[in-house]
Coordinates of C-alpha atoms in Angstrom, one line a residue:
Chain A
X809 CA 32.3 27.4 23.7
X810 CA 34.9 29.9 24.9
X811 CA 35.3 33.0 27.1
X812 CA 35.6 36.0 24.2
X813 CA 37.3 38.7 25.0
X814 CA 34.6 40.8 25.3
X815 CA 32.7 38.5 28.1
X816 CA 36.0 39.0 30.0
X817 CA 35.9 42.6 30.2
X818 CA 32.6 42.2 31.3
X819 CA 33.1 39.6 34.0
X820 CA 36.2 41.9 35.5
X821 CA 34.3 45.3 35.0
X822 CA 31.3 44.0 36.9
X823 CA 33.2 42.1 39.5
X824 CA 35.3 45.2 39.9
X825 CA 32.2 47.2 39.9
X826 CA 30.4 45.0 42.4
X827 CA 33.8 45.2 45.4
X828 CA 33.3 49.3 45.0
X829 CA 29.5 49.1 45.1
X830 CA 29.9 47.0 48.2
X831 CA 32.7 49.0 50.1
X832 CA 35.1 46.2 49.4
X833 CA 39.0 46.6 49.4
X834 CA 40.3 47.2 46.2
X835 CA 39.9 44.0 43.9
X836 CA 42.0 42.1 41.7
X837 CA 40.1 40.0 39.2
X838 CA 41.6 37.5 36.7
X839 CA 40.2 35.3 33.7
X840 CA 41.7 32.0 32.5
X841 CA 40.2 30.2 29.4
X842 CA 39.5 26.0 29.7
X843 CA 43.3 25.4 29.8
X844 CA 44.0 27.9 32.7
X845 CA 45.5 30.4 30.3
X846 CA 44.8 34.0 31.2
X847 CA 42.6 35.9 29.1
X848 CA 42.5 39.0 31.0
X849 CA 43.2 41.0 34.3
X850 CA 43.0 43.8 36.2
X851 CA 44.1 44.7 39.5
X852 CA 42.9 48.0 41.1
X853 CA 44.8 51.0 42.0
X854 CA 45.8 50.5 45.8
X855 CA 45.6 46.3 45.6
X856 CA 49.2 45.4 46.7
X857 CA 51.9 43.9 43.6
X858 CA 51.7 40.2 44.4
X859 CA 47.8 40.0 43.4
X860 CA 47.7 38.7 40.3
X861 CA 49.5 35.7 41.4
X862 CA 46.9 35.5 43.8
X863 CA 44.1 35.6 41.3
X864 CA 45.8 33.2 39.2
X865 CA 46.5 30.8 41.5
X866 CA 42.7 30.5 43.0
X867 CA 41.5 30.3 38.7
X868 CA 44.0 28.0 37.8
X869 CA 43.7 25.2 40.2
X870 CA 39.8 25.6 39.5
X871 CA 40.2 24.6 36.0
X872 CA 42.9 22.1 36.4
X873 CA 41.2 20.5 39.6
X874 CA 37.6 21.1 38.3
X875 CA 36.7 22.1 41.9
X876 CA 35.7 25.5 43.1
X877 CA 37.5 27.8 45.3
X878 CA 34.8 26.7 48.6
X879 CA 35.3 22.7 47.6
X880 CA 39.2 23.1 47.6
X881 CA 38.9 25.0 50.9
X882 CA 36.9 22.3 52.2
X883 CA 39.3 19.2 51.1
X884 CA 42.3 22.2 52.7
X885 CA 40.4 21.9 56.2
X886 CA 40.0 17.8 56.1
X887 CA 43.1 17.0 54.3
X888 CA 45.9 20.0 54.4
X889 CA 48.8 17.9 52.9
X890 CA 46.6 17.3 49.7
X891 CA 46.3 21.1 48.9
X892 CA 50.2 21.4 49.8
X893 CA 50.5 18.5 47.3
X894 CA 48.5 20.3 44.3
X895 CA 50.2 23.5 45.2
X896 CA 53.8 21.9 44.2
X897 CA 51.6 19.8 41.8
X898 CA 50.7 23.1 39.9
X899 CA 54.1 24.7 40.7
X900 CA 53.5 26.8 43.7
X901 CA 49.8 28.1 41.2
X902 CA 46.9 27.1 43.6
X903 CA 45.4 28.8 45.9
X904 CA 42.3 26.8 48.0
X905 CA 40.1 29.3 49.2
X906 CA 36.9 30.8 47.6
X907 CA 37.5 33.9 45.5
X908 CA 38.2 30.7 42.7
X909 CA 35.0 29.9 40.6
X910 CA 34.4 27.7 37.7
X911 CA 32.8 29.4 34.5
X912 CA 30.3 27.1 32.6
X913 CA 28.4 27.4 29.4
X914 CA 24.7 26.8 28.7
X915 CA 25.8 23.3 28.5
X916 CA 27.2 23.0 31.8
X917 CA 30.9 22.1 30.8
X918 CA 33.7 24.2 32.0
X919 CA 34.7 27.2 29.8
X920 CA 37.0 29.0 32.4
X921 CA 37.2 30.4 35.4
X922 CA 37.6 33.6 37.0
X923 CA 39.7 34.7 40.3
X924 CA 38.9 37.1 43.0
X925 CA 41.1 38.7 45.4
X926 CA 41.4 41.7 47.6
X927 CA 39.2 41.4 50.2
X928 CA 37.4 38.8 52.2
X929 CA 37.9 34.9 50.7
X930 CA 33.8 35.0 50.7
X931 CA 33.5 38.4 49.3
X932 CA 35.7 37.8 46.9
X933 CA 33.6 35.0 45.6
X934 CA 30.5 37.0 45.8
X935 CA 32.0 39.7 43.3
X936 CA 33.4 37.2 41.1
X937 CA 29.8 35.7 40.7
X938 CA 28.4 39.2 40.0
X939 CA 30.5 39.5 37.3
X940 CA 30.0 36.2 35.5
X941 CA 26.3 37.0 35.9
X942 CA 26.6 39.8 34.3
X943 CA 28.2 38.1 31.2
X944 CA 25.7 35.7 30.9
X945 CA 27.7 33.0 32.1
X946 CA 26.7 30.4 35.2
X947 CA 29.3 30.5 38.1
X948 CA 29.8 27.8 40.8
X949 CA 31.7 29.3 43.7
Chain B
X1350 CA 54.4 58.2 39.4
X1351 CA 52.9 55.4 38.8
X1352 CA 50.8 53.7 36.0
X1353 CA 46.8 53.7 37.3
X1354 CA 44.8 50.9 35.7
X1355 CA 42.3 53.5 34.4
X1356 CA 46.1 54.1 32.3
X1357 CA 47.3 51.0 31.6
X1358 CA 43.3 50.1 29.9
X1359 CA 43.9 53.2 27.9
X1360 CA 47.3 51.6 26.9
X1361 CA 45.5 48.7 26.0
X1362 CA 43.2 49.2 24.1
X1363 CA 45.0 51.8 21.8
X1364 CA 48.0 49.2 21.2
X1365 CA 45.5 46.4 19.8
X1366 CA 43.4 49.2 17.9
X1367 CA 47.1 50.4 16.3
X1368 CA 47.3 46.4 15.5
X1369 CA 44.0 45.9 14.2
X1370 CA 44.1 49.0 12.0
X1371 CA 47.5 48.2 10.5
X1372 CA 46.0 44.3 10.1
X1373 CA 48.6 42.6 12.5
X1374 CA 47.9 39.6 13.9
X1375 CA 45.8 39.1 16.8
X1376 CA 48.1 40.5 20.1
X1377 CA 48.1 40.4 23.6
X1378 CA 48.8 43.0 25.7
X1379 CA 50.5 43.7 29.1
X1380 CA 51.2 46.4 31.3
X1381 CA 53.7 46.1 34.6
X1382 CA 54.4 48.4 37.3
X1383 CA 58.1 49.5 38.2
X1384 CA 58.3 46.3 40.4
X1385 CA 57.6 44.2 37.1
X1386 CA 54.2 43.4 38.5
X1387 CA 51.1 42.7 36.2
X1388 CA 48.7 46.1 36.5
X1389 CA 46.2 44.7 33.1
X1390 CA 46.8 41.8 30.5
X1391 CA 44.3 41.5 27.5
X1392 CA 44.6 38.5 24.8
X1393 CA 42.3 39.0 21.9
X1394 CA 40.6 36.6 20.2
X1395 CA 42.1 34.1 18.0
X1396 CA 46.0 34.4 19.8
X1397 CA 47.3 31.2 21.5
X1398 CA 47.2 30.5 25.1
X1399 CA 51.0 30.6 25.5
X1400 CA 50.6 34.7 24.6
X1401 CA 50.1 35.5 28.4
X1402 CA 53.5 34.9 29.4
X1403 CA 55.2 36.0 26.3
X1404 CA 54.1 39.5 26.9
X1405 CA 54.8 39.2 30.5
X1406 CA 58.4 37.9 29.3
X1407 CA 59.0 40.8 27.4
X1408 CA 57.8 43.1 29.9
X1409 CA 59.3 42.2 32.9
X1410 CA 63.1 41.8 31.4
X1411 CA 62.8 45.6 30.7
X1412 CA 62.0 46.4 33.6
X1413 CA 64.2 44.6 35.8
X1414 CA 67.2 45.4 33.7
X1415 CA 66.2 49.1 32.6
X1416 CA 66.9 48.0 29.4
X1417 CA 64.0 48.1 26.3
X1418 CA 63.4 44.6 24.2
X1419 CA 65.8 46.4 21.1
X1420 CA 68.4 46.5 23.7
X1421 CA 68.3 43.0 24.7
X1422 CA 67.8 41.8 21.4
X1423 CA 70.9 43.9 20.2
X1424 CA 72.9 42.2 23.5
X1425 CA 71.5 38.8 22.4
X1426 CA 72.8 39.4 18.5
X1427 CA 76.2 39.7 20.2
X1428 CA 76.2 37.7 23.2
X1429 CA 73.5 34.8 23.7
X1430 CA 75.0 33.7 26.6
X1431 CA 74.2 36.5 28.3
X1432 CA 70.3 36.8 27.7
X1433 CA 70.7 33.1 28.5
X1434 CA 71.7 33.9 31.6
X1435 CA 69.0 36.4 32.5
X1436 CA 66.4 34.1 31.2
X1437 CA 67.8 31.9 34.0
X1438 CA 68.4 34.6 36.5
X1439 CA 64.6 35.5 36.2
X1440 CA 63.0 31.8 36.1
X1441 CA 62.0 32.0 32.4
X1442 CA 60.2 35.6 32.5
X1443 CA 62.7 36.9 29.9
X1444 CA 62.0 37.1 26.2
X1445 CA 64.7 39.2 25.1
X1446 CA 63.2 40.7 21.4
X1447 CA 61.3 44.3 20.5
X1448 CA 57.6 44.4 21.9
X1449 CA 58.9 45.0 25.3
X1450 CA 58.8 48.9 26.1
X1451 CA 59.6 50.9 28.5
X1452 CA 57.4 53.3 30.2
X1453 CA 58.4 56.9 32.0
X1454 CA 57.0 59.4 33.5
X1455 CA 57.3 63.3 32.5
X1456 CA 60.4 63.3 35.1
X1457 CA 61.9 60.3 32.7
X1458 CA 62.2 57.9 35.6
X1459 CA 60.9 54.3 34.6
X1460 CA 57.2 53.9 36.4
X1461 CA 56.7 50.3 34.0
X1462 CA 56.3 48.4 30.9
X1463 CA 54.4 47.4 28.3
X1464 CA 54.6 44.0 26.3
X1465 CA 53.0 43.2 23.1
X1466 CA 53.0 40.1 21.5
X1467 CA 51.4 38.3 18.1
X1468 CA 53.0 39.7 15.4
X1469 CA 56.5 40.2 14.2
X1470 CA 58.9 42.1 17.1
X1471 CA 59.2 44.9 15.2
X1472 CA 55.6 45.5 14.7
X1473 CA 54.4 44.3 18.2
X1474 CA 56.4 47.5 19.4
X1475 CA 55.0 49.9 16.9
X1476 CA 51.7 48.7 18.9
X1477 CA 53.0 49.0 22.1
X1478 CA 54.1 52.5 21.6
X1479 CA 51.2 53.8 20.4
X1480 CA 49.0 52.5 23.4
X1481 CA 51.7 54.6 25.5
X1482 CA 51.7 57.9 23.7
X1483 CA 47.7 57.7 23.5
X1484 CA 48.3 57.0 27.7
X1485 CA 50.3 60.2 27.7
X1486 CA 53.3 58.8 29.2
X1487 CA 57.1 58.0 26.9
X1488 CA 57.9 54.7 25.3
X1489 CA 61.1 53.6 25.0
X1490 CA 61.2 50.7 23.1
Chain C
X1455 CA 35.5 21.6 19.4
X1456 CA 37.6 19.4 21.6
X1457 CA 39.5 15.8 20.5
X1458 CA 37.5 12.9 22.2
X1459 CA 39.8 10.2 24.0
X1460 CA 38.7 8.0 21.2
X1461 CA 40.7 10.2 18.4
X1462 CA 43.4 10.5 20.5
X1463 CA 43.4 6.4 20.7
X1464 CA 43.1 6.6 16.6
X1465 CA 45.6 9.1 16.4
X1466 CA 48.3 7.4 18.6
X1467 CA 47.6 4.3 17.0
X1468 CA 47.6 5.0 13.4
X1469 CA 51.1 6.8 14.5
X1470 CA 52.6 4.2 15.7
X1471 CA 51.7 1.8 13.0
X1472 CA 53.3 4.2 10.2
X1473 CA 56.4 4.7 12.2
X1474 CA 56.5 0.3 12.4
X1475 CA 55.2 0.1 8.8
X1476 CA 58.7 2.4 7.8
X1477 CA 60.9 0.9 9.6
X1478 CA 61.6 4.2 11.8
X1479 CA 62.9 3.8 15.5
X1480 CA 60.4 3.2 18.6
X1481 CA 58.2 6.2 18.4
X1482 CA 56.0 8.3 21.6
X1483 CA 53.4 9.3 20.6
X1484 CA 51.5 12.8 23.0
X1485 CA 48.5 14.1 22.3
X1486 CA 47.6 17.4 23.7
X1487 CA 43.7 19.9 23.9
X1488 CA 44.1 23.5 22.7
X1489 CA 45.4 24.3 26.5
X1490 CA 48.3 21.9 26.1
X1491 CA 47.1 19.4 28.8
X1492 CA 48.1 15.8 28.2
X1493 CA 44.8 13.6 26.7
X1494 CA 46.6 10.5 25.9
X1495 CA 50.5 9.4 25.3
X1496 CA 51.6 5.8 24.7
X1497 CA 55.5 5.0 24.7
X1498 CA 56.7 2.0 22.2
X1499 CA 58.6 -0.8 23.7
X1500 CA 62.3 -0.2 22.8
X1501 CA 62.0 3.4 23.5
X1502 CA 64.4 5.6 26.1
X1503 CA 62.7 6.8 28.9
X1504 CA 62.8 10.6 28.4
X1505 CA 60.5 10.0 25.5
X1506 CA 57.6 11.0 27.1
X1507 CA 59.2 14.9 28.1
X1508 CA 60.1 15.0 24.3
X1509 CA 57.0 14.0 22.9
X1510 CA 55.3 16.7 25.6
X1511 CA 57.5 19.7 24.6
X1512 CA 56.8 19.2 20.8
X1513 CA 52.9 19.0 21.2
X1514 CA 53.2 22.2 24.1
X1515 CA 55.1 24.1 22.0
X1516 CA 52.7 23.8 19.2
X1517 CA 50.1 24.8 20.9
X1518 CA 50.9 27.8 23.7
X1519 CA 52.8 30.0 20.6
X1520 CA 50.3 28.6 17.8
X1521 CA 53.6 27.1 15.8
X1522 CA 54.0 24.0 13.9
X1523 CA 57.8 22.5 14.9
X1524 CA 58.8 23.7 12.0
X1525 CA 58.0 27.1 11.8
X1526 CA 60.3 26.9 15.5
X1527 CA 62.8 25.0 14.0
X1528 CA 63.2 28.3 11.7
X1529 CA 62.8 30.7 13.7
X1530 CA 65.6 28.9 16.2
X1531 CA 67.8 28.6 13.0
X1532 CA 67.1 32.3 12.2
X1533 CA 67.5 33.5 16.3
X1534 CA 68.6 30.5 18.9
X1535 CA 68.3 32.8 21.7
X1536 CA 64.7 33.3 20.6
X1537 CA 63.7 29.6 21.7
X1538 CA 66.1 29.6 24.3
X1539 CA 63.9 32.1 26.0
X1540 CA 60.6 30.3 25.3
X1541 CA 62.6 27.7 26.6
X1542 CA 62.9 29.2 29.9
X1543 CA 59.2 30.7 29.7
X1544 CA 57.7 27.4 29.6
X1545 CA 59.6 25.9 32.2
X1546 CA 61.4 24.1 30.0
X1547 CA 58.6 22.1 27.8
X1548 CA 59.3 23.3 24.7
X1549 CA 61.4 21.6 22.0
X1550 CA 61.5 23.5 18.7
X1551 CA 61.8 21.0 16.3
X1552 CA 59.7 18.9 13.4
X1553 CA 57.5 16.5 15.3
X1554 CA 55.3 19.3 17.3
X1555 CA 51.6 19.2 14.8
X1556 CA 49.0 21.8 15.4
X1557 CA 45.9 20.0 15.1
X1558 CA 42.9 21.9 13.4
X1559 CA 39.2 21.2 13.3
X1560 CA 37.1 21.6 11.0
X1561 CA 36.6 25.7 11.3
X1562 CA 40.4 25.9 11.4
X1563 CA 40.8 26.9 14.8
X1564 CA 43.8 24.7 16.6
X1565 CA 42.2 22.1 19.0
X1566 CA 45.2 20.5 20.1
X1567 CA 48.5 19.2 19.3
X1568 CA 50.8 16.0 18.8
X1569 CA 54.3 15.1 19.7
X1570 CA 56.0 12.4 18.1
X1571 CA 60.2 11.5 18.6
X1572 CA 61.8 8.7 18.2
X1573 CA 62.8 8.4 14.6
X1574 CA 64.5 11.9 12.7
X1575 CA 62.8 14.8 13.3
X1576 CA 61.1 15.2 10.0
X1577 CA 60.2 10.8 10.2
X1578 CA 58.5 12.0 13.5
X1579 CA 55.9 14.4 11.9
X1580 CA 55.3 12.1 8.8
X1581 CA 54.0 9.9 11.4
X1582 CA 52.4 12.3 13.5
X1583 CA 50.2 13.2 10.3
X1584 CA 49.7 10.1 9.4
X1585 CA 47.8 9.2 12.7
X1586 CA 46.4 13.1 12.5
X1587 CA 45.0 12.2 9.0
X1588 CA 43.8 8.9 10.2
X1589 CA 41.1 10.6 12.8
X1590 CA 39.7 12.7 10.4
X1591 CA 41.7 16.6 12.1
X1592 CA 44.0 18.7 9.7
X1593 CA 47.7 18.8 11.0
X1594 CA 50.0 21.4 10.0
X1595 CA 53.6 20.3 10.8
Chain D
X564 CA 60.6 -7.5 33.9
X565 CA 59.2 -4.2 32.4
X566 CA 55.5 -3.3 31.6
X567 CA 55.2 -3.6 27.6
X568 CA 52.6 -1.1 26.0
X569 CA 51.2 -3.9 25.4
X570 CA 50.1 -4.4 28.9
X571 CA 49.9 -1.3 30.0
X572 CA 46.6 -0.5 27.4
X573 CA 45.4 -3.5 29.4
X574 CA 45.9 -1.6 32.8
X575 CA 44.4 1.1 31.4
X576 CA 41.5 -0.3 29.6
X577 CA 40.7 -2.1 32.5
X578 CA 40.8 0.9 34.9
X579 CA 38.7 2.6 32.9
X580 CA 36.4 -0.3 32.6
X581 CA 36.6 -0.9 36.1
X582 CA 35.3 2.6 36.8
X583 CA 32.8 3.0 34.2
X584 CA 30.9 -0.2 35.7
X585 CA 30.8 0.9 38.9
X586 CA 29.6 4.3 38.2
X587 CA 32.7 6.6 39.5
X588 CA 33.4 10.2 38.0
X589 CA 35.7 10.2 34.3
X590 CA 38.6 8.8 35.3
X591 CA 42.6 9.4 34.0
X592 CA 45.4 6.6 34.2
X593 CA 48.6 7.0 33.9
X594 CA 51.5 3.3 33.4
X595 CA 55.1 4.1 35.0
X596 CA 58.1 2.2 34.6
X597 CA 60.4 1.1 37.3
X598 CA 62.3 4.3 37.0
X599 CA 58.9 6.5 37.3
X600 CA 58.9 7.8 33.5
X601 CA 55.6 7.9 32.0
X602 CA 55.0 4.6 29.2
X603 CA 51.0 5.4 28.7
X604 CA 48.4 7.3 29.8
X605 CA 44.7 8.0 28.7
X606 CA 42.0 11.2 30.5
X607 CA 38.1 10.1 30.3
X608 CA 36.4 12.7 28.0
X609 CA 34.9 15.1 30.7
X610 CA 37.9 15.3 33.1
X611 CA 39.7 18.4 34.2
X612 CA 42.8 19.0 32.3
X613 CA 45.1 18.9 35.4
X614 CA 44.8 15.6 35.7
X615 CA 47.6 14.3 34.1
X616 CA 49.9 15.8 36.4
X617 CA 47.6 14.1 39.5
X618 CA 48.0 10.6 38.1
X619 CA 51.9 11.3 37.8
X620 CA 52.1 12.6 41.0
X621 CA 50.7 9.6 42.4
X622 CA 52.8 6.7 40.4
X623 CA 55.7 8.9 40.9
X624 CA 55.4 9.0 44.2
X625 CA 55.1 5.4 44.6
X626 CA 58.2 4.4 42.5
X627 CA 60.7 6.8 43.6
X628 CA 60.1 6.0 47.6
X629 CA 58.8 2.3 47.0
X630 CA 55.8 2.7 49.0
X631 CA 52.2 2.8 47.8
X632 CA 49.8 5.9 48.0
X633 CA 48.1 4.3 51.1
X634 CA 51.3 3.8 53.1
X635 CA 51.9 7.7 52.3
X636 CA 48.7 8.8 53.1
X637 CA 49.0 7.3 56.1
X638 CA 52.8 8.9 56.8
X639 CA 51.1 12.4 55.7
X640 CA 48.8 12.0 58.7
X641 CA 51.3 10.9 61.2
X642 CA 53.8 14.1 59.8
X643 CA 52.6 15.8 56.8
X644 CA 55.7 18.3 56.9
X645 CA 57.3 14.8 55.7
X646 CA 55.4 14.2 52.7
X647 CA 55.7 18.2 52.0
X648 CA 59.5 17.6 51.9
X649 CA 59.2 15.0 49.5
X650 CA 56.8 16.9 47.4
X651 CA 59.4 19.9 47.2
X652 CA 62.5 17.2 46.8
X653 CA 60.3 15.8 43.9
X654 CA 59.5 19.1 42.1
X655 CA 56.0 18.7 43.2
X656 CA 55.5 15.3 41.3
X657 CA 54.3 14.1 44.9
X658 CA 50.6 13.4 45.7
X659 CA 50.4 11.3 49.0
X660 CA 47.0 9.7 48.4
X661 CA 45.5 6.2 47.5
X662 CA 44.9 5.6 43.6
X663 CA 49.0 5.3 43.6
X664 CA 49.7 1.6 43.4
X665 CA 53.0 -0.5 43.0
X666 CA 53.0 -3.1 40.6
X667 CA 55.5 -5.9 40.9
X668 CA 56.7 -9.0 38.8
X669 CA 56.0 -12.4 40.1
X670 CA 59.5 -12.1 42.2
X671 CA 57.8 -9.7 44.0
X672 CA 60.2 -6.6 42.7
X673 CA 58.2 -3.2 41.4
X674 CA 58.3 -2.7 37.9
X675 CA 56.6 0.0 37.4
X676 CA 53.4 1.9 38.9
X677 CA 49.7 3.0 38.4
X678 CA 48.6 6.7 39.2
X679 CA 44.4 6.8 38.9
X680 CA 42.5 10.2 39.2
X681 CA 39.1 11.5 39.5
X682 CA 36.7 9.9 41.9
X683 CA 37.4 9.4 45.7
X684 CA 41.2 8.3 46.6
X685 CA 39.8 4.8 47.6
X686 CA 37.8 4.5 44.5
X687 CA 40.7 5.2 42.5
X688 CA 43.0 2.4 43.9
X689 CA 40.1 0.1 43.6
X690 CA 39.9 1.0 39.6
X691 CA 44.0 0.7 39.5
X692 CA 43.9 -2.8 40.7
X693 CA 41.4 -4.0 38.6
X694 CA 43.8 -3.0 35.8
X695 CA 46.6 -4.3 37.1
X696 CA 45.2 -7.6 37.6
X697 CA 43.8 -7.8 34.4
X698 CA 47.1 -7.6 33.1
X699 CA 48.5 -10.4 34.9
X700 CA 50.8 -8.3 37.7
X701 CA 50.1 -8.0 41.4
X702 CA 49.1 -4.5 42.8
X703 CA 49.6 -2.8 46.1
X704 CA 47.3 0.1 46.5

């Protein structure tokens, strides 16, 4: 099972859609396929150059780690020298913090993932989640 | 002047209708600011997972030479080295071949690019420039 | 569709024993899933250590542009700088010659690749399909 | 002495054995030689696709400085900024955890090393030296 096209548009429009709705800063959303590789992105007029780098970075070391943005942030705070030791890992593309989330299919393996980033780490998440809801997809932030 | 993502979708989508309607491959589809940063990226279905950084690759050379992917394939035909040496100078983001296309603004300064990616150079620019007319802005591929 | 650990065990093996069974050099044998990530990789006794970099840029190739190491091999006859600057886009893992297999299901979609070197180029992906054949996948070298 | 293939499907096996039996998450194992170059490796169906580079990081690590993941675990506690520097001096092929194990010959010299992946740090060392053993070589997680 794979991330079409056509789910991605939806999981960045509704994310996207979700940071205005809330009075979010403007959003940057990314979606990688089961491999990492991006599908698609958009960052939002306003969002500063360096975000989709950003996005990347929390989606890619989801899929390659199979952790979530919030689990990564939690090995970060016991154990900083293992997230500086996947970020060379990964050359320099891994950002710990939530705004990451793993994409799963209706049979619970890992399909993709999606990055968030703009505003807070946790709201981040939360719009990332609103738009892989709205694809039909199950998130785990 | 700058290229607003509600632009760069419209540049999108009209370069991989152009490729669908003239039965090219599957592409992929980027558009960069005048920094050489990522503003939208669409793969469509069925185009390998390497396709991302292709475009990118085309993209970004133009812009941070001011030179369009027939110019640096032109400069390749007569001096490999060279392109060689950009492809070094810019950590691999440097595909020197058409499908990389300048974008300008009414004033003709450069506000960004486009790369497209899937099908033969020479038709991954036909699709490039007609996502940028339908933007309103110039191609210069 | 994804290859199971246990084909990539059949395809290595069945590799390896055509390579022995023609008298080629020690051959590497990578196998690779349709994001290019490493499932399995076994080195023969005999062989140089840099195998396993070889072996890994034929299969990454092969899979991130969708291209068989042949198809590269022409198109770097036809325009060196061309793979020079995938080359540089893939940080280096990419070696564009016979030995790189697209594997395909059974819908024809690419679900992985393999890399074999050791022997010529061409011995390389006789053995490559040998094992390919041997697990039951279509290669396309 | 070197670690044969032969052997090192033994390690492996055995690792993966040694996991399966006692119920830890889908493992990956990778078999270095004395000079830290890969000879086998094998990822469980079901584990992330960056593990690869995880289970090199960790055998790297342990060949190239001659101490075991433990001993650098322990130094990244003491002064992580250490075992950052190493990671950078290493291109990133640096993770500073247990689950990296020498192995040595029965002079007592390393010959090679396993890198393990995918449940707790500890876990993995304990699955590492089950292989090694197996094989007939004394680990030092």
């Amino acid at each position: 099972m794979n991330i079409s096209l056509k789910k991605a548009r939806i999981i960045i429009r509704k994310a996207l859609e979700a940071g205005a709705a809330a009075e979010m800063k403007p959003l940057s959303v990314v979606v990688v396929d089961a491999g990492g590789h991006v599908i698609a992105f958009e960052r939002s007029d306003g969002a500063s150059p360096g975000r989709f780098d950003v996005a990347l970075g929390k989606a890619y070391g989801c899929v390659m780690l199979g952790m979530t943005g919030s689990a990564q942030r939690d090995r970060a705070e016991a154990q900083a020298y293992f997230v500086g030791a996947m970020n060379g890992l990964f050359g320099g593309r891994f950002v710990p913090v939530p705004g990451g989330v793993l994409v799963r299919g209706k049979d619970g393996a890992v399909i993709g993932a999606v990055g968030v980033t703009g505003d807070s780490s946790e709201n981040d998440a939360v719009a990332a989640l609103a738009g892989i809801d709205a694809a039909g997809f199950v998130g785990e932030a």
